[in-house]
mmCIF file of C-alpha atoms and ligand atoms in Angstrom:
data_model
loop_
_atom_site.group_PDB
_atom_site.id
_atom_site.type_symbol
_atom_site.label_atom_id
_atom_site.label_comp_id
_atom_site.label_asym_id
_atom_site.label_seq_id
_atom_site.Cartn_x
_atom_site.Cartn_y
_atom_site.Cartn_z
ATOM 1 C CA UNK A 18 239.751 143.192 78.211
ATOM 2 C CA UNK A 19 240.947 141.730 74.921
ATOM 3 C CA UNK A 20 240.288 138.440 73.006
ATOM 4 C CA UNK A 21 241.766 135.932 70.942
ATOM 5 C CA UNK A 22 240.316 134.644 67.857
ATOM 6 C CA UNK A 23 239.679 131.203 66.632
ATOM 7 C CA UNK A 24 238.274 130.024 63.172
ATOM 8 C CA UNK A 25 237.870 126.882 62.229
ATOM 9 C CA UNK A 26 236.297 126.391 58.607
ATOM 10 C CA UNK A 27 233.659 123.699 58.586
ATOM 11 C CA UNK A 28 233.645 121.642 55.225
ATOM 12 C CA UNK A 29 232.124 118.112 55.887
ATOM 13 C CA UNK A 30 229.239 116.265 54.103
ATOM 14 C CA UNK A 31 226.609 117.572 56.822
ATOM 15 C CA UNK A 32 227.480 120.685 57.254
ATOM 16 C CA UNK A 33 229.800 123.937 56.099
ATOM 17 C CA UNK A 34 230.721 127.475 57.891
ATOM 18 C CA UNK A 35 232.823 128.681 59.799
ATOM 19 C CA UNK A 36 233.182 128.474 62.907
ATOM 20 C CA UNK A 37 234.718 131.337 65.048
ATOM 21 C CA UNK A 38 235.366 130.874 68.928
ATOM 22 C CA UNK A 39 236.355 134.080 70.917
ATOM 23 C CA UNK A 40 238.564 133.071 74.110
ATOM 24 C CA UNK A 41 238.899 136.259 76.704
ATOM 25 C CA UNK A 42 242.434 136.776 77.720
ATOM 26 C CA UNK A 43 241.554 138.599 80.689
ATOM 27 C CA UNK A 44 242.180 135.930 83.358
ATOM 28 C CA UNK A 45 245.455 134.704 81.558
ATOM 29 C CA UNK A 46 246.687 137.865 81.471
ATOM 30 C CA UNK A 47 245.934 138.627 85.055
ATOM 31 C CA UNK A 48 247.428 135.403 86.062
ATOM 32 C CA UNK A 49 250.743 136.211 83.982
ATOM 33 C CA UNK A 50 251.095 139.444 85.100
ATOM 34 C CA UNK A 51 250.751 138.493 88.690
ATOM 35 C CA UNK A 52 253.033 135.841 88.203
ATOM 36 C CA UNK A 53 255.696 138.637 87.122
ATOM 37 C CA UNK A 54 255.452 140.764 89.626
ATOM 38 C CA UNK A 55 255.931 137.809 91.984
ATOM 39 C CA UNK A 56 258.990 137.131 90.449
ATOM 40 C CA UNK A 57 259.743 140.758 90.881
ATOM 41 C CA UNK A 58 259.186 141.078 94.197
ATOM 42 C CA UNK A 59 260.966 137.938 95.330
ATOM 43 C CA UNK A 60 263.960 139.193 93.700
ATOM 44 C CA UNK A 61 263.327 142.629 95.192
ATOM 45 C CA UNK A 62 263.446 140.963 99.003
ATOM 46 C CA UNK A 63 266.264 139.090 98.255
ATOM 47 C CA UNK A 64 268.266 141.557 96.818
ATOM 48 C CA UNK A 65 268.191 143.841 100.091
ATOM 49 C CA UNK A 66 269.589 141.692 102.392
ATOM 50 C CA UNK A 67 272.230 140.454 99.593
ATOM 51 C CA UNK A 68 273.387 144.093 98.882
ATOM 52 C CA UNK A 69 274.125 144.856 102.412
ATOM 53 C CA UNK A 70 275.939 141.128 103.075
ATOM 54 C CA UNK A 71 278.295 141.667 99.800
ATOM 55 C CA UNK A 72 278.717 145.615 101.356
ATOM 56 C CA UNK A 73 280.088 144.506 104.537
ATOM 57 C CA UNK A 74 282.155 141.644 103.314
ATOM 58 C CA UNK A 75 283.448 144.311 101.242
ATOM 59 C CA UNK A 76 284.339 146.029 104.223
ATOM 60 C CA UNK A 77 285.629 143.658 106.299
ATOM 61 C CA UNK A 78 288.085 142.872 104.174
ATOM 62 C CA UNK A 79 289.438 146.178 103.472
ATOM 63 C CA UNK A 80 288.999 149.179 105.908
ATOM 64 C CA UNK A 81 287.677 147.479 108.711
ATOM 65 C CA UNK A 82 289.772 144.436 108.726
ATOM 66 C CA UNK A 83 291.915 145.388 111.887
ATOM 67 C CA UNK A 84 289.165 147.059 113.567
ATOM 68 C CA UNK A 85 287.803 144.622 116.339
ATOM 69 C CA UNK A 86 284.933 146.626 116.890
ATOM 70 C CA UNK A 87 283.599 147.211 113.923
ATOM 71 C CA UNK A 88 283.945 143.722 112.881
ATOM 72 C CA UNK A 89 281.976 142.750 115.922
ATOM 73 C CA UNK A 90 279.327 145.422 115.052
ATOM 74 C CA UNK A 91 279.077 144.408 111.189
ATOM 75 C CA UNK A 92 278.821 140.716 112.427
ATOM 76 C CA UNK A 93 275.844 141.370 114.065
ATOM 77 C CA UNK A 94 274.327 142.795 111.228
ATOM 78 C CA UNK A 95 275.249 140.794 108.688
ATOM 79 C CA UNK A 96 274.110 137.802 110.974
ATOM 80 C CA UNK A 97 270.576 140.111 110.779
ATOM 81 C CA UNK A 98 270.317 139.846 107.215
ATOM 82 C CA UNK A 99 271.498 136.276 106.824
ATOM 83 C CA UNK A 100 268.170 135.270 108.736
ATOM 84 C CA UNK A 101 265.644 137.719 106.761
ATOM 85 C CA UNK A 102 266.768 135.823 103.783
ATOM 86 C CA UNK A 103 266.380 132.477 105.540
ATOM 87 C CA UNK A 104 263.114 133.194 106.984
ATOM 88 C CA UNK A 105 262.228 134.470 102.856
ATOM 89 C CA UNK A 106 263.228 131.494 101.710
ATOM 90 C CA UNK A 107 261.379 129.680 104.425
ATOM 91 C CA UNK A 108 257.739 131.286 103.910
ATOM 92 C CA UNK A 109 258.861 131.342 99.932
ATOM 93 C CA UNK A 110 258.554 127.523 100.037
ATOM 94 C CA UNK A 111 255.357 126.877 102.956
ATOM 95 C CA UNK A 112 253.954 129.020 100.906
ATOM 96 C CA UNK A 113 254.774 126.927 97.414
ATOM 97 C CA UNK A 114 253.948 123.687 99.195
ATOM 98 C CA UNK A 115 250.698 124.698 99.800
ATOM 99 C CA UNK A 116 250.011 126.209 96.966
ATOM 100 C CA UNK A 117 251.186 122.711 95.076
ATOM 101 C CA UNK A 118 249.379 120.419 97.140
ATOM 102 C CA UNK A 119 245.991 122.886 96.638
ATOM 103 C CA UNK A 120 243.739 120.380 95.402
ATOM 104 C CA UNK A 121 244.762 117.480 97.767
ATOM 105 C CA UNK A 122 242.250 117.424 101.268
ATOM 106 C CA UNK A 123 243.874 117.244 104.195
ATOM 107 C CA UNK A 124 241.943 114.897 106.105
ATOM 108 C CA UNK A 125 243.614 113.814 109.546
ATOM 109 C CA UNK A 126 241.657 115.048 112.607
ATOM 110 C CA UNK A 127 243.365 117.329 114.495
ATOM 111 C CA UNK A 128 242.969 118.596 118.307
ATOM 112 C CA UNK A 129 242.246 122.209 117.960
ATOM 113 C CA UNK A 130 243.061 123.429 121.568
ATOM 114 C CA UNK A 131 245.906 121.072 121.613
ATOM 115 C CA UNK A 132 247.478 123.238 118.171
ATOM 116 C CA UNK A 133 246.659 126.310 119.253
ATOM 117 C CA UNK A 134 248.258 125.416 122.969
ATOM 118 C CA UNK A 135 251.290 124.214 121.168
ATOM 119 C CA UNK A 136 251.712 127.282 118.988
ATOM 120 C CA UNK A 137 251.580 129.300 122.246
ATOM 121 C CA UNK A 138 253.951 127.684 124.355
ATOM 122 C CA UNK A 139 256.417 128.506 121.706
ATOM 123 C CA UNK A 140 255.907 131.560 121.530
ATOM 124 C CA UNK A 141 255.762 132.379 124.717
ATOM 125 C CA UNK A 142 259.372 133.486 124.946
ATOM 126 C CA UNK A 143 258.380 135.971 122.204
ATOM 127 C CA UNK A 144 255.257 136.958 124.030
ATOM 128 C CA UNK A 145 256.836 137.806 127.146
ATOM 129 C CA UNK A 146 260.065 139.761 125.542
ATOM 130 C CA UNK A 147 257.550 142.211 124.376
ATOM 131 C CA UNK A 148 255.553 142.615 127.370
ATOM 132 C CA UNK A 149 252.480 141.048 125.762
ATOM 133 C CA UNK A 150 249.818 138.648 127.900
ATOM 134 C CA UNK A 151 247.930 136.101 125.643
ATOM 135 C CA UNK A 152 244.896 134.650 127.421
ATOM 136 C CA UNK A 153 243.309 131.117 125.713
ATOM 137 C CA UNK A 154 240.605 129.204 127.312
ATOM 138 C CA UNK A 155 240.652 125.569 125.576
ATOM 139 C CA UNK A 156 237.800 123.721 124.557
ATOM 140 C CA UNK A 157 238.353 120.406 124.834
ATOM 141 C CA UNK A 158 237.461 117.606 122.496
ATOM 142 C CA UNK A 159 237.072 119.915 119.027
ATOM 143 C CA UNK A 160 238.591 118.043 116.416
ATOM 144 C CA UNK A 161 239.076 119.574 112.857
ATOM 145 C CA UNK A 162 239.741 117.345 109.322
ATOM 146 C CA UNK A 163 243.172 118.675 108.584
ATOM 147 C CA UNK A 164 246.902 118.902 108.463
ATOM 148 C CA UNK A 165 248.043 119.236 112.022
ATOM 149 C CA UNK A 166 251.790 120.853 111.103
ATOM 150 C CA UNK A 167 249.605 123.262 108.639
ATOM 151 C CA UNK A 168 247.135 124.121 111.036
ATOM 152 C CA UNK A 169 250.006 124.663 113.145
ATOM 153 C CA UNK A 170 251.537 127.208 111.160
ATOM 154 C CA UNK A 171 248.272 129.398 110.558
ATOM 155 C CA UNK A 172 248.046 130.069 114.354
ATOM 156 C CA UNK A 173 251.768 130.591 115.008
ATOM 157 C CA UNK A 174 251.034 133.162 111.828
ATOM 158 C CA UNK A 175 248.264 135.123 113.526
ATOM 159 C CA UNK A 176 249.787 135.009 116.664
ATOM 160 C CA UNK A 177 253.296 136.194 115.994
ATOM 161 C CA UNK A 178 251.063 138.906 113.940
ATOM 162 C CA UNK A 179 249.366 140.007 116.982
ATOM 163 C CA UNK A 180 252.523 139.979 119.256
ATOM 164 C CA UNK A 181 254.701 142.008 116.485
ATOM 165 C CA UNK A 182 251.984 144.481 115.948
ATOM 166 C CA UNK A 183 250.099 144.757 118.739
ATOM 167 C CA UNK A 184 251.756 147.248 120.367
ATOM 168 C CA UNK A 185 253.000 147.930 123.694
ATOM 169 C CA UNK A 186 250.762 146.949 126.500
ATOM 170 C CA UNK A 187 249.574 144.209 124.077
ATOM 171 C CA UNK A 188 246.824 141.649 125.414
ATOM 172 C CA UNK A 189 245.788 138.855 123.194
ATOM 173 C CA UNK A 190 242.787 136.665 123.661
ATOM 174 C CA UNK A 191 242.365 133.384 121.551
ATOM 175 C CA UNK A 192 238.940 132.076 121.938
ATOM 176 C CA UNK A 193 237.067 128.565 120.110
ATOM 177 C CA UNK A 194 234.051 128.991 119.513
ATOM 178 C CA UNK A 195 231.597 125.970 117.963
ATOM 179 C CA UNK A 196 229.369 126.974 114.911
ATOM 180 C CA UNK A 197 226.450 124.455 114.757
ATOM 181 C CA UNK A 198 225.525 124.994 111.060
ATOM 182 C CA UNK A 199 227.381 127.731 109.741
ATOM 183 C CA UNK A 200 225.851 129.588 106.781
ATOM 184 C CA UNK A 201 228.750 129.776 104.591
ATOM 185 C CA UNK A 202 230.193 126.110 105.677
ATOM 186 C CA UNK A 203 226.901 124.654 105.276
ATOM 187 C CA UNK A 204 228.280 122.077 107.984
ATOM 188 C CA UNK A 205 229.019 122.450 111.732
ATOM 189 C CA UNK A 206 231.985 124.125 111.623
ATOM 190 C CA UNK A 207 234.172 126.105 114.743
ATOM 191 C CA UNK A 208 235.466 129.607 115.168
ATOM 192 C CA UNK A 209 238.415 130.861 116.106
ATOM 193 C CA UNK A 210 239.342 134.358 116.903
ATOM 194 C CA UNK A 211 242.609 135.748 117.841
ATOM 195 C CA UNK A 212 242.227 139.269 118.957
ATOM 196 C CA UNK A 213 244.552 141.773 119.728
ATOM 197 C CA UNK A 214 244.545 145.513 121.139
ATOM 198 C CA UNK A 215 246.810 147.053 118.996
ATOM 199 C CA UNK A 216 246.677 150.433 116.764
ATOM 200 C CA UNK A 217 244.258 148.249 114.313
ATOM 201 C CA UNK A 218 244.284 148.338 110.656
ATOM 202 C CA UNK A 219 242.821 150.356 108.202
ATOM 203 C CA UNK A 220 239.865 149.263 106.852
ATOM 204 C CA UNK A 221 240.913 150.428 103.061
ATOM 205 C CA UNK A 222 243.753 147.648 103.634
ATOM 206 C CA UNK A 223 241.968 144.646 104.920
ATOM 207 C CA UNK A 224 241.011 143.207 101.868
ATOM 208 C CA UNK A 225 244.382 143.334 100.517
ATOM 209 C CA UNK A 226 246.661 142.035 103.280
ATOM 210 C CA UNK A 227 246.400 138.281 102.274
ATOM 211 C CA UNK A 228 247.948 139.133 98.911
ATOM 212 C CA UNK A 229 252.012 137.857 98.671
ATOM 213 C CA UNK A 230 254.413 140.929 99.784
ATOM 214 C CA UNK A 231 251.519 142.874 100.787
ATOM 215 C CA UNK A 232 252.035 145.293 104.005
ATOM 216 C CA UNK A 233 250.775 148.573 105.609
ATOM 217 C CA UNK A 234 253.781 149.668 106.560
ATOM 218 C CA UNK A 235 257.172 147.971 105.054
ATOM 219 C CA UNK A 236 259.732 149.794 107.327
ATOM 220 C CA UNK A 237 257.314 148.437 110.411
ATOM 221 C CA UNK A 238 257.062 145.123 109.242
ATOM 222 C CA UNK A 239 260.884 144.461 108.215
ATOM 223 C CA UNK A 240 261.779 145.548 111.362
ATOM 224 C CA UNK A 241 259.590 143.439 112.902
ATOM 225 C CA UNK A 242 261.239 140.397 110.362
ATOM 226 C CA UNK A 243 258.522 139.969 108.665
ATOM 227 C CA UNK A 244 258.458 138.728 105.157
ATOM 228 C CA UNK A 245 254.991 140.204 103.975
ATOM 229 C CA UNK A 246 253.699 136.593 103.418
ATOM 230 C CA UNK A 247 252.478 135.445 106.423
ATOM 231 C CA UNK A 248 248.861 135.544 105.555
ATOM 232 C CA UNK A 249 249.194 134.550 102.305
ATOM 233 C CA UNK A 250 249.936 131.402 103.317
ATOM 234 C CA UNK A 251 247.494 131.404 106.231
ATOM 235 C CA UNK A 252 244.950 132.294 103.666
ATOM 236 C CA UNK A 253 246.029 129.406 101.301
ATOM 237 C CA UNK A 254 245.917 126.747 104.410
ATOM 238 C CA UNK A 255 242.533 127.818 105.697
ATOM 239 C CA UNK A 256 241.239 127.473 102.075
ATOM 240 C CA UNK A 257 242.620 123.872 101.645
ATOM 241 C CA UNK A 258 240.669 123.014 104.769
ATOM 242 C CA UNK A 259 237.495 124.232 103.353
ATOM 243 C CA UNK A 260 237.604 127.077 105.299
ATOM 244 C CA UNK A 261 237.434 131.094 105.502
ATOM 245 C CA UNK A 262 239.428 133.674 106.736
ATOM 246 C CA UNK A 263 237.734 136.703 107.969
ATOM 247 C CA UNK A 264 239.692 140.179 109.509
ATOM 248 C CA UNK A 265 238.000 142.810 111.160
ATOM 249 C CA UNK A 266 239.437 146.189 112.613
ATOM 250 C CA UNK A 267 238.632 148.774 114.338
ATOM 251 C CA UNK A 268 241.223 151.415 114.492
ATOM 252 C CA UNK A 269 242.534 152.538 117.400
ATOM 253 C CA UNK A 270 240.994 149.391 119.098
ATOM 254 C CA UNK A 271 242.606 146.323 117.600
ATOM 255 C CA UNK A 272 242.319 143.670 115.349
ATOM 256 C CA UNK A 273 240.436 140.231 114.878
ATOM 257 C CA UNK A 274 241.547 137.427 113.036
ATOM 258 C CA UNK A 275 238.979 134.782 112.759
ATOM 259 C CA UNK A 276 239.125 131.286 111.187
ATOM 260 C CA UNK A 277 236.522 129.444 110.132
ATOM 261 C CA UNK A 278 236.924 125.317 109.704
ATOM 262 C CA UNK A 279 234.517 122.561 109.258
ATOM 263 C CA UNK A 280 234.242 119.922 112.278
ATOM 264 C CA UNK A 281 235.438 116.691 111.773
ATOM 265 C CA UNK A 282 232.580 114.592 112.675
ATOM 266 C CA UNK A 283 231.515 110.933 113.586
ATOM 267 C CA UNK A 284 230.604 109.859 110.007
ATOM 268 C CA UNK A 285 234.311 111.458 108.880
ATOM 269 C CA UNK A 286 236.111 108.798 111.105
HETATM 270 P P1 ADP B 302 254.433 140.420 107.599
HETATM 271 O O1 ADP B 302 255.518 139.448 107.394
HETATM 272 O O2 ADP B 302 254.733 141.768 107.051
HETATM 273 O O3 ADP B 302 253.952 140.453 109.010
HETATM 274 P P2 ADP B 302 251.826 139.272 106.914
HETATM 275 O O4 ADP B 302 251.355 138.704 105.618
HETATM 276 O O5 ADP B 302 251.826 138.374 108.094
HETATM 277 O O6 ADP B 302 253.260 139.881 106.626
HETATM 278 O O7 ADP B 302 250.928 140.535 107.249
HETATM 279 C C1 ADP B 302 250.744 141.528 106.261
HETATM 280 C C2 ADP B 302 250.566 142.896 106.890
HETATM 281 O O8 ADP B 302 249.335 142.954 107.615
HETATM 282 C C3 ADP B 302 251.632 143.263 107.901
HETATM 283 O O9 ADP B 302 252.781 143.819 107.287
HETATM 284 C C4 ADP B 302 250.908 144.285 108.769
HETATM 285 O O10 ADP B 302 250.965 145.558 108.144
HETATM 286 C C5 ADP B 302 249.448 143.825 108.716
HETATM 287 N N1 ADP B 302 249.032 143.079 109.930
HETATM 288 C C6 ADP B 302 248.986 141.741 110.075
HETATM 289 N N2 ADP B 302 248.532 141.387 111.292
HETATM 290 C C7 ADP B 302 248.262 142.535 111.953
HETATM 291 C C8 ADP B 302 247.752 142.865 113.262
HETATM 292 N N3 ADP B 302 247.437 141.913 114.147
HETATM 293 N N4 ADP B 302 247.612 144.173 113.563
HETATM 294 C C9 ADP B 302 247.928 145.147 112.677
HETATM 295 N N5 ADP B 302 248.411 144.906 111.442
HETATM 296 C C10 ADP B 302 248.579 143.624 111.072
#
């Protein structure tokens, strides 16, 4: 770690000396160099999809500008890249908005069941393309303090998660769970857990997959049009709620995603 030095000399009528302060750089440093490399990798994802969109505009307007088929064919995939950058740019700013509204409570009470119910029914469609059954017994009447289009998005996060990876022969179950006085909430709080049977993940990633960019496998999860900050921002929205995140795996088996939230309770309303 390294310091910087301050002195101050100390000349009044009570008292003289120096003074000398030492302030650790550690943290600042950390917090500078993370910022970098999330400058870096930002213009790392962007730059893939650009490179192929200015290659086949290249193309199209000199070898393959009679060629019907190819056009067609380098349509499509220029139409693919177009929409990895959009959905960048659309996680790029959740994921700012949260991050700038961090110390401002959300505090509207939101329907759980009636979220989570919303988040499946549109993805559904998504669901049943990949041959994946999502079972989700509502409990009704559990109301969290929160932001109901953030709330919102940290289901539709985890669940699209479980879909992409899940594997074939997928089954997903969502289950609420009420905590009466949770240890780490030190309030009644409710669980829920969004489970899938995929291949699982390795337990030497887990505690790194919330970080911005991070992913097991980046082929897997590009094709998958992913953007590697999915649970960064899920992370960031359960903490503004007061919450926790916890992810548990058991290769082979599947995955859990549970979220932790405070109740919203009589005295709250
Ligand atoms: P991505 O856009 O890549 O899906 P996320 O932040 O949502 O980014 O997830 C980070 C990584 O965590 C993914 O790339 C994937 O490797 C892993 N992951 C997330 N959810 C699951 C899951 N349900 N099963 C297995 N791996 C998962």
């Amino acid at each position: 770690s390294s310091f910087v030095v301050h002195v101050a000399y100390i000349d009044t009528p009570e008292s003289h000396g120096v003074l000398v302060c030492f302030e650790d750089m550690t943290e600042r440093e950390q917090a500078a160099q993370m910022r970098r490399d999330f400058v870096a990798n930002v213009s790392h994802e962007l730059r893939t999809p650009l490179t192929a969109l200015m290659g086949f505009i290249e193309t199209l307007q000199g070898p393959a500008r009679r060629d019907d088929k190819a056009i067609d064919r380098f349509l499509g995939i220029m139409q693919t890249e177009a929409a990895r950058m959009e959905r960048l740019v659309r996680d790029l700013l959740s994921l700012s908005r949260v991050e700038s509204e961090e110390r401002v409570r959300p505090r509207e009470p939101v329907d759980l069941s009636g979220t989570i119910g919303s988040v499946l029914y549109m993805l559904r469609p998504m669901a049943r393309e990949r041959g994946c059954e999502i079972a989700f017994d509502p409990v009704e009447g559990i109301e969290v303090p929160g932001n109901a289009d953030q709330l919102q998005q940290v289901f539709t996060n985890l669940v699209e998660n479980a879909i992409k990876y899940g594997g074939a022969g997928n089954h997903i179950t969502i289950t609420i769970e009420t905590l009466d006085k949770d240890v780490t909430l030190r309030a009644p709080g409710v669980a829920v857990r969004v489970r899938d049977r995929g291949p699982g993940i390795d337990p030497l990633h887990i505690p790194r997959l919330t970080e911005r960019f991070y992913r097991v496998d980046t082929h897997r999860s590009r094709e998958m049009g992913g953007t590697g900050l999915g649970l960064a921002i899920v992370k960031h929205i359960v903490n503004r709620h007061r919450g926790r995140l916890r992810i548990s795996s058991t290769p082979g088996e599947g995955s859990e995603f549970m979220v932790i939230l405070p109740r919203w309770t009589a005295s709250q309303g």
